[in-house]
mmCIF file of C-alpha atoms in Angstrom:
data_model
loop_
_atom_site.group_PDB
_atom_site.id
_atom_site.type_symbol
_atom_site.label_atom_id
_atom_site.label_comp_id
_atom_site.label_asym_id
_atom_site.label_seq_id
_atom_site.Cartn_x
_atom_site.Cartn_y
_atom_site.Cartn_z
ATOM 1 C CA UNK A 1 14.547 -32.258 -17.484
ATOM 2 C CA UNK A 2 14.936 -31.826 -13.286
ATOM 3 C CA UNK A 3 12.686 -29.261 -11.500
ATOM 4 C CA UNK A 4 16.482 -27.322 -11.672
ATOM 5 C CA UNK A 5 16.802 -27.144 -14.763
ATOM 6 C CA UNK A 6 13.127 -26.315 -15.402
ATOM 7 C CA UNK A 7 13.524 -22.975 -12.923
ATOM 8 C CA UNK A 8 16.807 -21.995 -14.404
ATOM 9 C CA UNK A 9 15.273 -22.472 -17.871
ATOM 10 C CA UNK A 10 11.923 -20.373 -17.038
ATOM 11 C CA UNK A 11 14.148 -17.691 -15.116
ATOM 12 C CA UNK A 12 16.557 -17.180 -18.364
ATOM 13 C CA UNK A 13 13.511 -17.152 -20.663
ATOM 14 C CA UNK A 14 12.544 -14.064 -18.398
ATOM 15 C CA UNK A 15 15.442 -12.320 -17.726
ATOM 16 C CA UNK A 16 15.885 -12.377 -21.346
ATOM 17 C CA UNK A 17 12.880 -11.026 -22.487
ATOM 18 C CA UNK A 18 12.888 -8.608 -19.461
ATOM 19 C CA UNK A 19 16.175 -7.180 -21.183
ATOM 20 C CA UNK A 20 14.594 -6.754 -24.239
ATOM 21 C CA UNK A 21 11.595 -4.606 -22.608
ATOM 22 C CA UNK A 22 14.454 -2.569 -20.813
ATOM 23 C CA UNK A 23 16.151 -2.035 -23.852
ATOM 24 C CA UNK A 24 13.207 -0.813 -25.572
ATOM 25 C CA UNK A 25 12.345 1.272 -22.780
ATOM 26 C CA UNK A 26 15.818 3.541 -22.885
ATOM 27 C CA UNK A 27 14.917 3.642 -27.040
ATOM 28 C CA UNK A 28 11.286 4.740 -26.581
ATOM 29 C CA UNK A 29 12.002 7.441 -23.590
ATOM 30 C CA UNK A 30 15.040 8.485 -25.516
ATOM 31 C CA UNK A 31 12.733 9.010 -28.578
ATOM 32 C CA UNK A 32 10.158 10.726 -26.641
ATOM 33 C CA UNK A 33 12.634 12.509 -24.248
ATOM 34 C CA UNK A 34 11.872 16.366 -26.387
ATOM 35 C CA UNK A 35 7.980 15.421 -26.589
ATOM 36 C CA UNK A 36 5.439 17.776 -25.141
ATOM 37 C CA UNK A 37 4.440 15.237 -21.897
ATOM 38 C CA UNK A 38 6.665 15.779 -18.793
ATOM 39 C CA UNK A 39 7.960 13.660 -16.535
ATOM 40 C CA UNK A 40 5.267 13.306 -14.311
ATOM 41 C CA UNK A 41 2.848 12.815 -16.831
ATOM 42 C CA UNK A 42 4.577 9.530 -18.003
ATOM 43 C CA UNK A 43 4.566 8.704 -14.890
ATOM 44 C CA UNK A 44 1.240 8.807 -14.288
ATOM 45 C CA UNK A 45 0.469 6.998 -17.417
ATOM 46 C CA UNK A 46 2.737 4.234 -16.593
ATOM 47 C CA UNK A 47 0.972 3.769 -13.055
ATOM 48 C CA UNK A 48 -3.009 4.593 -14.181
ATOM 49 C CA UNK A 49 -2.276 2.048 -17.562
ATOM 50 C CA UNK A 50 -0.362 -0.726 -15.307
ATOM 51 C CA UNK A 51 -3.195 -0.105 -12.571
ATOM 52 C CA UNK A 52 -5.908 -1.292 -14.965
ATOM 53 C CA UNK A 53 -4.385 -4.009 -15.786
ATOM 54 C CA UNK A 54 -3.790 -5.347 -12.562
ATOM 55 C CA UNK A 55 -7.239 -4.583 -11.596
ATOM 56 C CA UNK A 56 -7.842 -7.318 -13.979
ATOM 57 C CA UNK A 57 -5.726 -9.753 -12.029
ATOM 58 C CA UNK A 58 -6.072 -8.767 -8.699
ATOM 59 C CA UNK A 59 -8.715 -11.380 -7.530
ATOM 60 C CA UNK A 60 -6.142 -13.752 -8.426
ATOM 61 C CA UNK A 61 -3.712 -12.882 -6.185
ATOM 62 C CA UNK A 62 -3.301 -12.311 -2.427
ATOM 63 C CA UNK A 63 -2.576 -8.927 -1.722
ATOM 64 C CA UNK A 64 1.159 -9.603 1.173
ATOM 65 C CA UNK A 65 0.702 -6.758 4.175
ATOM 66 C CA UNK A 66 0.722 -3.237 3.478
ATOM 67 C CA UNK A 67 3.868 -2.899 5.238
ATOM 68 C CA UNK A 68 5.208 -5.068 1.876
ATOM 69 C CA UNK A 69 3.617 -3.326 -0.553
ATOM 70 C CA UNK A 70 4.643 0.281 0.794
ATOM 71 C CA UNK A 71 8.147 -1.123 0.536
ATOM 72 C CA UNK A 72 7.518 -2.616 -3.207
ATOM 73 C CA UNK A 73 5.607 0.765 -4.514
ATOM 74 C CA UNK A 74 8.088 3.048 -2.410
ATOM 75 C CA UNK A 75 11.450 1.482 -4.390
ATOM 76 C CA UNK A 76 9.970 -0.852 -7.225
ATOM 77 C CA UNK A 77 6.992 2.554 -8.538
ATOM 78 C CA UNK A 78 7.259 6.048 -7.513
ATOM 79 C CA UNK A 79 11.177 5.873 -6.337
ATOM 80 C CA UNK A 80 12.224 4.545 -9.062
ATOM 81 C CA UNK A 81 9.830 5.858 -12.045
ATOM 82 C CA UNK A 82 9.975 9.581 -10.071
ATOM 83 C CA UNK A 83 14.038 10.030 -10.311
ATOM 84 C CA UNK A 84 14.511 8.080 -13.749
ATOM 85 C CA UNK A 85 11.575 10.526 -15.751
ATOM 86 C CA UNK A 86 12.517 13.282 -14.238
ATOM 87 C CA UNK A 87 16.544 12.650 -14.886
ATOM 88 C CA UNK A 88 15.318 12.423 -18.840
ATOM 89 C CA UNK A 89 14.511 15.920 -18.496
ATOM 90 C CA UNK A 90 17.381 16.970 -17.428
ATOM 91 C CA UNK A 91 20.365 14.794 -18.806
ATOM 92 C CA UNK A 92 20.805 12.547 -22.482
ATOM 93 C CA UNK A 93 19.431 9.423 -22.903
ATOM 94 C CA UNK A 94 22.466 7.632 -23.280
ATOM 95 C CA UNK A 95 23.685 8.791 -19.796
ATOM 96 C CA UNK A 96 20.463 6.090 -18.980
ATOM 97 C CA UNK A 97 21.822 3.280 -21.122
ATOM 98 C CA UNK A 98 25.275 3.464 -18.848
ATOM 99 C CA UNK A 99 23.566 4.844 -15.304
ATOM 100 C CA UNK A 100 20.601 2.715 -14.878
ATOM 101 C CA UNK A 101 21.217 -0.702 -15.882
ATOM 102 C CA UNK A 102 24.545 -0.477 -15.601
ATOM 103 C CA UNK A 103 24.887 0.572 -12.142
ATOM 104 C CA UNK A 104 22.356 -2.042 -11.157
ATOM 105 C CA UNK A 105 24.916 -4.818 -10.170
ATOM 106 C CA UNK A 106 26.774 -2.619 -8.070
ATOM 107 C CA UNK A 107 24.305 -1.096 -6.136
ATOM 108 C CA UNK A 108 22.611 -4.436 -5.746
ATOM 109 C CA UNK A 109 25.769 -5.804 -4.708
ATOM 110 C CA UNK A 110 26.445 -3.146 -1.840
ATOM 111 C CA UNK A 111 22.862 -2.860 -0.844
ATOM 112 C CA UNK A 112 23.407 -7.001 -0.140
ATOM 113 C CA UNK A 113 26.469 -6.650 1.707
ATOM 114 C CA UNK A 114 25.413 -3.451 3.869
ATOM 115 C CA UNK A 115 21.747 -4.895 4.361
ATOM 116 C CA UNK A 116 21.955 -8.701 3.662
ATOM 117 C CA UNK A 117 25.555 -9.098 4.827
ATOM 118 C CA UNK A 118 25.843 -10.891 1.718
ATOM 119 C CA UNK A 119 29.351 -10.147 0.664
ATOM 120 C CA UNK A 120 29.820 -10.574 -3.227
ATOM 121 C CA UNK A 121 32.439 -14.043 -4.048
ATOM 122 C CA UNK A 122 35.925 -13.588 -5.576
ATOM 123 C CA UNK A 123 34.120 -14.345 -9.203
ATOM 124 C CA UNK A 124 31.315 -12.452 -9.097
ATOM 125 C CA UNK A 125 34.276 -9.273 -7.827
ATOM 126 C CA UNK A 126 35.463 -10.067 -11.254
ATOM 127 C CA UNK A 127 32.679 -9.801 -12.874
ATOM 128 C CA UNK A 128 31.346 -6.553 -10.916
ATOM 129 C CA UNK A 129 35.154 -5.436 -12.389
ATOM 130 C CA UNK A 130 34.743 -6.285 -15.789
ATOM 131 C CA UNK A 131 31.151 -4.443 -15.430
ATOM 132 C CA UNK A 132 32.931 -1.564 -14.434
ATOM 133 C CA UNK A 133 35.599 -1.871 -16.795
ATOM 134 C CA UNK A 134 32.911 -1.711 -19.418
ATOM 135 C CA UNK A 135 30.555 1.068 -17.961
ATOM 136 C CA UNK A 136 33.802 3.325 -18.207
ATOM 137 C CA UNK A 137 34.557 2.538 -21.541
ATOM 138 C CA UNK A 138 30.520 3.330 -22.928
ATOM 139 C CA UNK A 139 30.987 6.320 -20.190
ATOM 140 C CA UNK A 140 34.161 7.646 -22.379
ATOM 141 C CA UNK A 141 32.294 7.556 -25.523
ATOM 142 C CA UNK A 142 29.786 9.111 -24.122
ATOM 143 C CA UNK A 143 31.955 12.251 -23.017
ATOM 144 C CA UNK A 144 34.197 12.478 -25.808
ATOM 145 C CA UNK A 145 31.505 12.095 -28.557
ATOM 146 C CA UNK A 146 28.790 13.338 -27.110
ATOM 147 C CA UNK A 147 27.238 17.193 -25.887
ATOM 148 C CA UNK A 148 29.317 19.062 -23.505
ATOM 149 C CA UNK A 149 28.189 18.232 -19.436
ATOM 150 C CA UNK A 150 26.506 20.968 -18.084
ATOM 151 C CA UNK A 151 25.245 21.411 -14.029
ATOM 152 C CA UNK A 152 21.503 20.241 -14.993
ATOM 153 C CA UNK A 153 22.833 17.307 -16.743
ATOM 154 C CA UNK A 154 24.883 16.391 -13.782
ATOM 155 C CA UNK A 155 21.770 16.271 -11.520
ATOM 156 C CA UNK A 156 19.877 14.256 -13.797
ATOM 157 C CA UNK A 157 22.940 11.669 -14.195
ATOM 158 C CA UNK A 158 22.272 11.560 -10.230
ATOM 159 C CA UNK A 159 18.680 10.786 -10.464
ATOM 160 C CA UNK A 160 19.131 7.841 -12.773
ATOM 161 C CA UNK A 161 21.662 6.617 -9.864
ATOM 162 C CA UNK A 162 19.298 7.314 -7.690
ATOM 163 C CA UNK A 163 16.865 5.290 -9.967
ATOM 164 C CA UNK A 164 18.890 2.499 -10.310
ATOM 165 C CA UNK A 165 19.772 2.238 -6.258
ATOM 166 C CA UNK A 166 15.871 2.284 -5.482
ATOM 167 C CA UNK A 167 15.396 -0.747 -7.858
ATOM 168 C CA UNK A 168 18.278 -2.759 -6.700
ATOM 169 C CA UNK A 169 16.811 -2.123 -3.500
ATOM 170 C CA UNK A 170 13.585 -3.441 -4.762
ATOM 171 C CA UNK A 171 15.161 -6.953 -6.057
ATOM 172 C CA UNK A 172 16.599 -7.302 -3.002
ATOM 173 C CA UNK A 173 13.114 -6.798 -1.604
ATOM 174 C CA UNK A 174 11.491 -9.840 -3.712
ATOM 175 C CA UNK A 175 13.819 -11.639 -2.210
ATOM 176 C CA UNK A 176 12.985 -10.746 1.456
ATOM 177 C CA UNK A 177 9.509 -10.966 1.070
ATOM 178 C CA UNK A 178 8.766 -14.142 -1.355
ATOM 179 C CA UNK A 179 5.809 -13.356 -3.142
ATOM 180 C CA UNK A 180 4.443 -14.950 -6.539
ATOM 181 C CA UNK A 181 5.753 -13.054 -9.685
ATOM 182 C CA UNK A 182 1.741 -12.346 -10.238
ATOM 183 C CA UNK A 183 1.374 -10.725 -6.617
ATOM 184 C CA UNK A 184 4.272 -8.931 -6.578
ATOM 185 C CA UNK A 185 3.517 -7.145 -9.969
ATOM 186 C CA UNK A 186 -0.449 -6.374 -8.818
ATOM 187 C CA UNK A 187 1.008 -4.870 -5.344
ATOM 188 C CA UNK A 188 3.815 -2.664 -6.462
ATOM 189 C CA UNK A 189 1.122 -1.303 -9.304
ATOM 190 C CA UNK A 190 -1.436 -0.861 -7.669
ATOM 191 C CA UNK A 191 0.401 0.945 -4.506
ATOM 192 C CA UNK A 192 2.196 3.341 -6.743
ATOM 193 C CA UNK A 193 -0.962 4.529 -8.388
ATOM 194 C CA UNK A 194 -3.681 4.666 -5.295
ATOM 195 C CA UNK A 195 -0.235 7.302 -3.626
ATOM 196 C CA UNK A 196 1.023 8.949 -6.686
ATOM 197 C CA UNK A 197 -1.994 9.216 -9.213
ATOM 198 C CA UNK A 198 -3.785 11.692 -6.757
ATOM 199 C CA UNK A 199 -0.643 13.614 -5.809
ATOM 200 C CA UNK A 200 -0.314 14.308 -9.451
ATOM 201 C CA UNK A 201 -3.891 15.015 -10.344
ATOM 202 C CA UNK A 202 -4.143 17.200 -7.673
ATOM 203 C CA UNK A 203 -0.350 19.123 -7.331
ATOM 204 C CA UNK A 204 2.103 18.088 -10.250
ATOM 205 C CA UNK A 205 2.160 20.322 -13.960
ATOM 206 C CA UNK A 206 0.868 18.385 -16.721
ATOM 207 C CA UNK A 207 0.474 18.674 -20.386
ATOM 208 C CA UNK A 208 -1.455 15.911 -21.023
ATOM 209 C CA UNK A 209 -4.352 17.985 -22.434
ATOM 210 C CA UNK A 210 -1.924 19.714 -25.281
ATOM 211 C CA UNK A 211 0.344 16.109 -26.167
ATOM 212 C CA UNK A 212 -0.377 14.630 -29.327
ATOM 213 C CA UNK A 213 -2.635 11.524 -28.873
ATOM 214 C CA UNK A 214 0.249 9.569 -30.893
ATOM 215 C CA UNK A 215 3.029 10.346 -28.106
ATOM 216 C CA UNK A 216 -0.076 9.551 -25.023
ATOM 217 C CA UNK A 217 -0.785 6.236 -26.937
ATOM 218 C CA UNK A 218 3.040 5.076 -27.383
ATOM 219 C CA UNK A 219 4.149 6.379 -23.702
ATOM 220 C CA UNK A 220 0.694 4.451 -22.624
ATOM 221 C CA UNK A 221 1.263 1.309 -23.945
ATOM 222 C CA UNK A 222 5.262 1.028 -23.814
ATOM 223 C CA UNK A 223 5.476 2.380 -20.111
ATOM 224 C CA UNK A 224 2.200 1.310 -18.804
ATOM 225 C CA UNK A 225 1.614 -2.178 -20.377
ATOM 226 C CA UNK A 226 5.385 -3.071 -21.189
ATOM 227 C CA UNK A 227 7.283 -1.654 -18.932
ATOM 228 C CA UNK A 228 5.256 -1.560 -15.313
ATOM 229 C CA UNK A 229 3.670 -4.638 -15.861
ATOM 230 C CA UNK A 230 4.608 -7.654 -18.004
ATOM 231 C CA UNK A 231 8.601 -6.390 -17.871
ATOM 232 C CA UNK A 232 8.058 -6.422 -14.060
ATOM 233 C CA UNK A 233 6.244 -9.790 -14.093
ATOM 234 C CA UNK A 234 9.189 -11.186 -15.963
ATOM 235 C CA UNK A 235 11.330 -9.358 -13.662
ATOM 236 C CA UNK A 236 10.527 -11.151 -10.335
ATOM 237 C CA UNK A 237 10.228 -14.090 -12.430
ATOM 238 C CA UNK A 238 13.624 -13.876 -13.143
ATOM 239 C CA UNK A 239 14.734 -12.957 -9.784
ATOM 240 C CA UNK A 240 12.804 -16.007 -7.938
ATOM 241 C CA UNK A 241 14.487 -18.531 -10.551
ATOM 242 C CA UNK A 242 18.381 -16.897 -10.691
ATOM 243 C CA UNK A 243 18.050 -14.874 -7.816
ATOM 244 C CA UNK A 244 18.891 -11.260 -7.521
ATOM 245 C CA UNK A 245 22.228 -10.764 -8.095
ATOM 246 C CA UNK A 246 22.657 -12.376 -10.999
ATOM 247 C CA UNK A 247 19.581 -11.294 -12.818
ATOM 248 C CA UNK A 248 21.051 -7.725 -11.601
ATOM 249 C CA UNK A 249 24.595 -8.816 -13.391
ATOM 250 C CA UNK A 250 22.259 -9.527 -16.683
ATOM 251 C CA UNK A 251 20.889 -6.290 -16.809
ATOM 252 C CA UNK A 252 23.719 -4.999 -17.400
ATOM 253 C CA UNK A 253 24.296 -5.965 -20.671
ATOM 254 C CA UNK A 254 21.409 -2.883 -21.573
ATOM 255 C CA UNK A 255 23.581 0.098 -22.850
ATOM 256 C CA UNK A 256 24.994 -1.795 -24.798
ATOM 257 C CA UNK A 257 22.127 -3.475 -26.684
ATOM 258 C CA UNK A 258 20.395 -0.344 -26.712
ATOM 259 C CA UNK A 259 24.012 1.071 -28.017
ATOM 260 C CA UNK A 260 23.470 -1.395 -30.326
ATOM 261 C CA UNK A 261 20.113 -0.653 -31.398
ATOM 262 C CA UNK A 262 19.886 2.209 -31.765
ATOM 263 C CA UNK A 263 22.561 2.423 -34.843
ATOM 264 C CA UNK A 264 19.664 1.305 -37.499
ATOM 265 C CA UNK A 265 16.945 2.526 -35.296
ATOM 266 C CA UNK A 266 17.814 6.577 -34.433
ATOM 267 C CA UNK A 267 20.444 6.704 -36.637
ATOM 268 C CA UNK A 268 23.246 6.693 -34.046
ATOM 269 C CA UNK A 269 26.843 5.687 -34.556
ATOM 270 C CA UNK A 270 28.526 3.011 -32.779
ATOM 271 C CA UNK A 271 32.427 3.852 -31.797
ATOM 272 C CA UNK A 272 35.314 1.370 -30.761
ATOM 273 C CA UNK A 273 34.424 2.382 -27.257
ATOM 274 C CA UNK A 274 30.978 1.284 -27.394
ATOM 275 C CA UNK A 275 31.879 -1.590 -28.571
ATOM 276 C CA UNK A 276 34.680 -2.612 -26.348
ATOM 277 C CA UNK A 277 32.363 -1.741 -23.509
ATOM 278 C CA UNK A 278 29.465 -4.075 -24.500
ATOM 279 C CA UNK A 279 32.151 -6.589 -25.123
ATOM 280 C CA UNK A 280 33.358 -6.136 -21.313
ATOM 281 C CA UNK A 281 29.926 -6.161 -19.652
ATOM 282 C CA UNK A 282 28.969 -8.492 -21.424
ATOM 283 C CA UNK A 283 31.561 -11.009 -20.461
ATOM 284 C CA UNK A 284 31.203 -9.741 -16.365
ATOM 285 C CA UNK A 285 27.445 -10.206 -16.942
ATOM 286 C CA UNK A 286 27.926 -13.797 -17.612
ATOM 287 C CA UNK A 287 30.276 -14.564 -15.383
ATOM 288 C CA UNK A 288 28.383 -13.182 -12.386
ATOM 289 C CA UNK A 289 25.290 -14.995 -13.875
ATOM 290 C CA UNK A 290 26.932 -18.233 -13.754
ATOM 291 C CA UNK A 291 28.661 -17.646 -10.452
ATOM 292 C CA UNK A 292 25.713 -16.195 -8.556
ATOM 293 C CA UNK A 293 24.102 -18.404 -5.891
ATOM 294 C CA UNK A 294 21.366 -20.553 -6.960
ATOM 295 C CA UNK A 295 17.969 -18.926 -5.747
ATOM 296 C CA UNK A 296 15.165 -21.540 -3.784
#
């Protein structure tokens, strides 16, 4: 096996598992989305968990300037985790299965061309189309099977844009600043908590003190060990093997594995639509994948 293939092998392991995480992640918020925490308190638990754990690591990394790590914690922690909690208080959780992921190849793509000047190729237009083509369709379901919109539902839909634009922004920022996988994960963690743990301690409404110790334990260990650490180690793995853009393009085959999952797991029904649309982002997904320039 080439050193090639051995980096495009270690960066699909990743991205793969990373997708599983993510699609776990829209499950076990959407599960949790009526429980007694709010938003900022899973926030804080994904930051203070994800910060002990990279305590544990940090004397094996070197720290990149603070300049870096304001930019990694500002887009890759609090931007992101800030608009995305607080949208699952205010919209459904399968608005997240379309909005997040599935916006995540387009913003990433016009964040490149406006910032990078990195213009997306003829294929990977198709692909971004077929994306689309399948977002719309999942989108449709959405609306004609699910609750009636309302104007609080509209603003959260906005935040988990919002959400999803601050973390293409942050892929495009691993590439920028070329850290280890490792380093990257231990700076954006750490950053987010030593700003946002105080803030929140100090200024944001909790219920931590009346949640059950069940729904602390599960958000703990699914947002704080899962998600903000090893699904961001994987992450920038991914993205320093297969480059941004097409890991972005992968991601987007989340609503509709978490479409998929969550038939046997929260009782859910799966429509035509659905499944047309998973079919059609899907196929984009790998297409951009395959067409995406080669990262270094």
């Amino acid at each position: 096996m080439t050193a090639h293939q051995s980096s495009s092998r270690a960066g699909w392991i990743a991205v793969v598992a990373t997708i599983c995480i993510w699609t776990g992640f829209i499950l076990v918020t959407r599960a949790g989305g009526k429980g007694v925490l709010t938003g900022w308190d899973v926030t804080a638990l994904r930051f203070g968990v994800g910060a002990l754990i990279a305590l544990f690591f940090l004397h094996r990394v070197s720290l990149p300037p603070l300049k870096v790590i304001a930019l990694f914690s500002l887009f890759g922690g609090i931007g992101y985790a800030v608009a995305v909690y607080s949208a699952f208080r205010l919209a459904p959780a399968a608005h997240a299965s379309v909005l997040m992921p599935g916006a995540l190849p387009f913003a990433t793509a016009v964040i490149a061309w406006l910032w990078l000047k990195q213009a997306p190729s003829r294929p990977q237009r198709i692909a971004l189309a077929l994306v689309f083509a399948g977002i719309v369709l999942t989108a449709a379901d959405t609306l004609l099977y699910g609750a009636q919109i309302s104007g609080m539902q509209v603003v959260g839909d906005l935040l988990f844009l919002c959400g999803s634009s601050s973390w293409a922004t942050f892929t495009l920022l691993l590439r920028r600043y070329p850290v280890s996988p490792l380093t990257a994960t231990v700076s954006t963690t750490l950053g987010s908590a030593v700003v946002y743990l105080p803030i929140w301690w100090l200024l944001l409404p909790s219920t931590l003190d009346q949640a059950p110790l069940a729904e602390i334990l599960m958000q703990s260990v699914y947002q704080g060990v899962l998600v903000v650490f090893v699904a961001m180690l994987l992450y920038t793995r991914a993205v320093r093997h297969l480059g941004p853009q097409a890991v972005a393009l992968l991601m987007a085959v989340v609503p509709g594995l978490s479409a998929l999952a969550a038939v046997p797991v929260l009782d859910e029904p799966l429509s035509l639509l659905a499944l047309a649309g998973l079919a059609a982002v899907t196929a984009g997904a790998v297409l951009g994948a395959r067409q995406a320039p080669k990262a270094i």
